[in-house]
Short mmCIF file of C-alpha atoms in Angstrom, two decimals:
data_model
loop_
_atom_site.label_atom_id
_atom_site.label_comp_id
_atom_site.label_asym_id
_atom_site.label_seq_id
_atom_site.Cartn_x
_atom_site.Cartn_y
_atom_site.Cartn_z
CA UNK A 1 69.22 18.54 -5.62
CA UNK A 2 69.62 18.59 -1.66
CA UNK A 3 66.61 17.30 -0.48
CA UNK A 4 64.90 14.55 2.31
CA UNK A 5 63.21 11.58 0.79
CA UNK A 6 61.08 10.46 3.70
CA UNK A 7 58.86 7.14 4.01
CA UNK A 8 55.61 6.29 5.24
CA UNK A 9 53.74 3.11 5.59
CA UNK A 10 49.81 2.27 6.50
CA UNK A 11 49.77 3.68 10.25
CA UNK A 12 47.11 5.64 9.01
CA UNK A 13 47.36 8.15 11.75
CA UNK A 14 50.87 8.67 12.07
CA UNK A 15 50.82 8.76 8.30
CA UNK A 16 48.81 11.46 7.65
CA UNK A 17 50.87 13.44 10.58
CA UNK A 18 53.78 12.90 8.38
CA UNK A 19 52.16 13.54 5.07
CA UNK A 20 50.98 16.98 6.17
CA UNK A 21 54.16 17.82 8.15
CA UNK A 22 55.80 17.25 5.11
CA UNK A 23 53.35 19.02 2.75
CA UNK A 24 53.55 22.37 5.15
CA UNK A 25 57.11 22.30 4.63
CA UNK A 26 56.85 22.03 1.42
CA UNK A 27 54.03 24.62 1.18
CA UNK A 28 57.04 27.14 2.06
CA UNK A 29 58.99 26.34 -1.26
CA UNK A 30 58.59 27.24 -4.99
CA UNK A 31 56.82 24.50 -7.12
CA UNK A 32 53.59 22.46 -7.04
CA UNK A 33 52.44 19.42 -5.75
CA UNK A 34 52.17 15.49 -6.74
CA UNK A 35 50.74 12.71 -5.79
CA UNK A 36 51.20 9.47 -7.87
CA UNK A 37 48.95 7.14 -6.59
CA UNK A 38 46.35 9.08 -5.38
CA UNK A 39 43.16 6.50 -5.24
CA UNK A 40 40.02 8.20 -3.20
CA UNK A 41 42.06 11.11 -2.03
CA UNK A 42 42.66 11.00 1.88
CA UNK A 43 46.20 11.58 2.39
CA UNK A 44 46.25 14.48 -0.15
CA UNK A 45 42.97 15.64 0.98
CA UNK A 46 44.06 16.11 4.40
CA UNK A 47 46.76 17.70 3.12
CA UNK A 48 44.57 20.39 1.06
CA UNK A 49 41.98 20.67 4.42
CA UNK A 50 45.33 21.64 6.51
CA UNK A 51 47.17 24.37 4.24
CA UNK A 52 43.80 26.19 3.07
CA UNK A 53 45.01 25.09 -0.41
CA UNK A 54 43.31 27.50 -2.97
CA UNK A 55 45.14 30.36 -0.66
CA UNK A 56 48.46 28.77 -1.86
CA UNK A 57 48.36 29.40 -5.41
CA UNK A 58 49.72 25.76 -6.26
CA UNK A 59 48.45 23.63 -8.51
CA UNK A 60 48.36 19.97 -6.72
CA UNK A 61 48.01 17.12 -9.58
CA UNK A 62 46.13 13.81 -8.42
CA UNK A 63 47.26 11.01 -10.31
CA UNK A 64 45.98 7.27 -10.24
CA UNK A 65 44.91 4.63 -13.06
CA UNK A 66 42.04 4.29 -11.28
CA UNK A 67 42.98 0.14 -12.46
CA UNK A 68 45.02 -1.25 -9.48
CA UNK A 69 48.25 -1.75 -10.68
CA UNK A 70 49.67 -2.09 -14.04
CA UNK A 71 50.34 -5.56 -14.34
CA UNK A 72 53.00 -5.20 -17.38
CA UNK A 73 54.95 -3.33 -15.18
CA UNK A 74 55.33 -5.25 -11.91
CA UNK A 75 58.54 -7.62 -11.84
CA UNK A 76 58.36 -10.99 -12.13
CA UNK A 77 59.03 -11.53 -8.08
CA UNK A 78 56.42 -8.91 -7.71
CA UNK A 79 53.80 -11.28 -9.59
CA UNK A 80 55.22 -14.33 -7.72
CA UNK A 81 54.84 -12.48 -4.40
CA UNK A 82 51.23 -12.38 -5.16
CA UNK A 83 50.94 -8.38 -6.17
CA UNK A 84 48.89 -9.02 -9.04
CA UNK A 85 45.94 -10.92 -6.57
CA UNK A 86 46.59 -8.30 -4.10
CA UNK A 87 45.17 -5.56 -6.63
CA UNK A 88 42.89 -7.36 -7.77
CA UNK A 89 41.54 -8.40 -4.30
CA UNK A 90 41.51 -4.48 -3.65
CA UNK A 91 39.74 -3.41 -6.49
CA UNK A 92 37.07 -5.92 -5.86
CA UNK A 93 36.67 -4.72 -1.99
CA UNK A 94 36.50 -0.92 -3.24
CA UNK A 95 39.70 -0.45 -1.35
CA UNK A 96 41.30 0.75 -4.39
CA UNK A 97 39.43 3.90 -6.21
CA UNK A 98 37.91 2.47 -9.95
CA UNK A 99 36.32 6.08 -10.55
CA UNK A 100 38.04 8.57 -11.16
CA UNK A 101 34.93 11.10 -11.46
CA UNK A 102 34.61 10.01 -7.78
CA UNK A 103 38.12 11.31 -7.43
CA UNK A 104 37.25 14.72 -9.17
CA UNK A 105 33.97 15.01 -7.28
CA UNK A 106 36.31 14.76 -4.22
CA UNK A 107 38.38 17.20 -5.21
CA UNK A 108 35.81 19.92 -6.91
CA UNK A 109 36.11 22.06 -3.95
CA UNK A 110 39.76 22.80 -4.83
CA UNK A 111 40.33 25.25 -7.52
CA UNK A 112 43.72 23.98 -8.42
CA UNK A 113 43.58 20.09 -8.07
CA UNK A 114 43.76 18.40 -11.13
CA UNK A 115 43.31 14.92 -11.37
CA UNK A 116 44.68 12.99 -13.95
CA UNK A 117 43.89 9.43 -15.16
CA UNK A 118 46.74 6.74 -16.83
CA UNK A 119 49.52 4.69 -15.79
CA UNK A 120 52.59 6.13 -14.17
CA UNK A 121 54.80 6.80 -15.70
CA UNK A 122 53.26 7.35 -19.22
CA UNK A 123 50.62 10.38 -18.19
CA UNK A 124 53.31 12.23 -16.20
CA UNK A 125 53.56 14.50 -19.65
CA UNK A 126 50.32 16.07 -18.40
CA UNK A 127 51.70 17.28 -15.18
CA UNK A 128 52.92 21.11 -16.69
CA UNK A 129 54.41 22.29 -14.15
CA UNK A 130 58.16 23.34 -14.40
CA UNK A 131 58.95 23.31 -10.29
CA UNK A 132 57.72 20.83 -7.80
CA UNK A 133 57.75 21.15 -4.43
CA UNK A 134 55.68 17.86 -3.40
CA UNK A 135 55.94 14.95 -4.94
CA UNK A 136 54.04 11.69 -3.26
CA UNK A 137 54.29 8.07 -4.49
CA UNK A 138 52.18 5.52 -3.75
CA UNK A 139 51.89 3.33 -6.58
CA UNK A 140 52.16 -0.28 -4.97
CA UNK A 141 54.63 -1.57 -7.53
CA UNK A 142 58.71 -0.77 -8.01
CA UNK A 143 58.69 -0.15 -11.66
CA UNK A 144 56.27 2.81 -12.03
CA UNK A 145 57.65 4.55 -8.54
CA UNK A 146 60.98 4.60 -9.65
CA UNK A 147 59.55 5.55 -13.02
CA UNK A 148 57.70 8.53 -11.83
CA UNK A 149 60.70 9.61 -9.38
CA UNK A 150 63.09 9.44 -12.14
CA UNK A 151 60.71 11.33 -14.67
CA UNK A 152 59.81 14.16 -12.43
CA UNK A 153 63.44 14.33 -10.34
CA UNK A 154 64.90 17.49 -12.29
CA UNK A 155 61.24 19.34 -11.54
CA UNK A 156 61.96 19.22 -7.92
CA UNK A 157 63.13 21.93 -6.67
CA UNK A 158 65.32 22.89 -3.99
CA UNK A 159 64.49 21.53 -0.55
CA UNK A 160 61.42 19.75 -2.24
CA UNK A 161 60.31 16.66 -0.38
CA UNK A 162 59.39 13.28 -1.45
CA UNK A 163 57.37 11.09 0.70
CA UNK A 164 57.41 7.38 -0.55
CA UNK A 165 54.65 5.32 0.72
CA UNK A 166 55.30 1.91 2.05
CA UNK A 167 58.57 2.28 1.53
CA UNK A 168 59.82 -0.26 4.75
CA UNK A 169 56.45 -2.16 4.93
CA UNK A 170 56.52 -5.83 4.39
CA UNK A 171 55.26 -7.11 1.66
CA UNK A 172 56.70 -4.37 0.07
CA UNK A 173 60.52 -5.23 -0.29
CA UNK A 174 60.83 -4.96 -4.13
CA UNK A 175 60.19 -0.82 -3.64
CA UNK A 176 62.53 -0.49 -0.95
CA UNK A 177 65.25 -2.07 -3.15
CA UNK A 178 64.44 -0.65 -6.30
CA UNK A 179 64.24 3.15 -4.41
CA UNK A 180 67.14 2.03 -2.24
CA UNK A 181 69.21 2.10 -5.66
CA UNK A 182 67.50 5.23 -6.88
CA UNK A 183 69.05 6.95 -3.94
CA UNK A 184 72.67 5.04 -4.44
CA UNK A 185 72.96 6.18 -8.04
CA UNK A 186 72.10 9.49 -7.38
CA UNK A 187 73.88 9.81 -3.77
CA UNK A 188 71.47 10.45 -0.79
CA UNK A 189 70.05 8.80 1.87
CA UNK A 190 66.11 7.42 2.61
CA UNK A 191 64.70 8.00 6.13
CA UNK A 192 62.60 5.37 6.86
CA UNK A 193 60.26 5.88 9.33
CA UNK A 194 58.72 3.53 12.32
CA UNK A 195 55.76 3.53 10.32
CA UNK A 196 57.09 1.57 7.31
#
C-alpha cells in the first residue's frame, strides 16, 4: 500500500480541519469509511455535514464500546500511567459516550452510517466492506489501535488515509511507540502533526 498515515491530537479546531481535509481526500478514492473510536460522533459527524455523505454512496462504520477502554487490553505501563482512572474518570464526566443508541440517534440522518458496538479489535468482523478508503483510530489505548490497523490494513486501498488520533500527545507515548513500530515493520513513515 502507498499511503499517508497522518496524526491528530485534541486541538479540537485544527483537528477537525484535518479530519475533514483528510476525509475529502479520501472521499475521491474507492472504499468506505472507519472510525474506531467513535464516542458521541463529532469528528466523523463533521466529516458527514462537509461531504453531503448520503450523495457519496459510502458506507461510513462508527465503531466504539461505548465502555471506555478495554482494560484487558491496555499494557501494563498503560495501567501504571494511570489509563485505566483516566477512562473511568471520563465515563463518569459523560466525556466518553456510554450509549450507543445516543450514537445511532446521532447518526439516523445518514443513510449509510452504521454504528457498531464491541471492543476493537474483536467486532471489526462486522465491518463488510472489502475496500476502505478512511480509516480513523481513536481508541485511547496501544493494543486495540494497532489491533484494528493491522486487522483492516489489506482493506485499504490505494491512496487510503489513516488519521491516528493522539498520536504525539502526551500522555499518550505508549501509541506513538506501538504505531511507530507498525510503520517500521511495514516500511513508511507517520506525519505527526503540531497538533499532537
Amino acid at each position: 500500500h502507498q499511503m499517508i498515515v497522518v496524526a491528530v491530537a485534541r486541538n479540537n479546531r485544527w483537528r477537525v480541519y484535518a479530519a475533514t481535509w483528510v476525509a475529502r481526500q479520501c472521499a475521491k478514492i474507492e472504499g468506505d469509511f472507519v472510525e474506531c473510536g467513535v464516542n458521541y460522533g463529532f469528528t466523523s459527524s463533521a466529516i458527514m455535514q462537509q461531504l453531503d455523505w448520503d450523495k457519496l454512496g459510502k458506507h461510513f462504520w462508527l465503531i466504539d464500546s461505548f465502555a471506555g477502554i478495554d482494560v484487558k487490553q491496555a499494557t501494563e505501563e498503560e495501567k501504571q500511567e494511570g489509563i485505566v482512572e483516566r477512562s473511568e474518570l471520563s465515563k463518569r464526566s459523560g466525556f466518553y459516550n456510554s450509549n450507543a443508541e445516543r450514537c445511532r440517534a446521532n447518526f439516523s440522518e445518514w443513510k449509510m452510517a452504521r454504528v457498531i458496538q464491541g471492543w476493537v479489535p474483536y467486532c471489526l468482523d462486522q465491518v463488510t466492506s472489502s475496500k476502505i478508503a478512511f480509516l480513523h483510530i481513536d481508541l485511547n489505548c496501544a493494543v486495540p489501535e494497532v489491533a484494528a490497523l493491522t486487522v483492516l490494513w489489506d482493506q485499504l486501498t490505494p491512496g487510503a488515509l489513516v488519521l491516528i488520533d493522539d498520536y504525539g500527545y502526551q500522555g499518550f507515548e505508549m501509541q506513538k511507540q506501538a504505531m511507530d513500530e507498525f510503520a517500521r515493520l511495514r516500511s513508511f513513515a507517520i506525519l505527526s502533526l503540531p497538533t499532537g
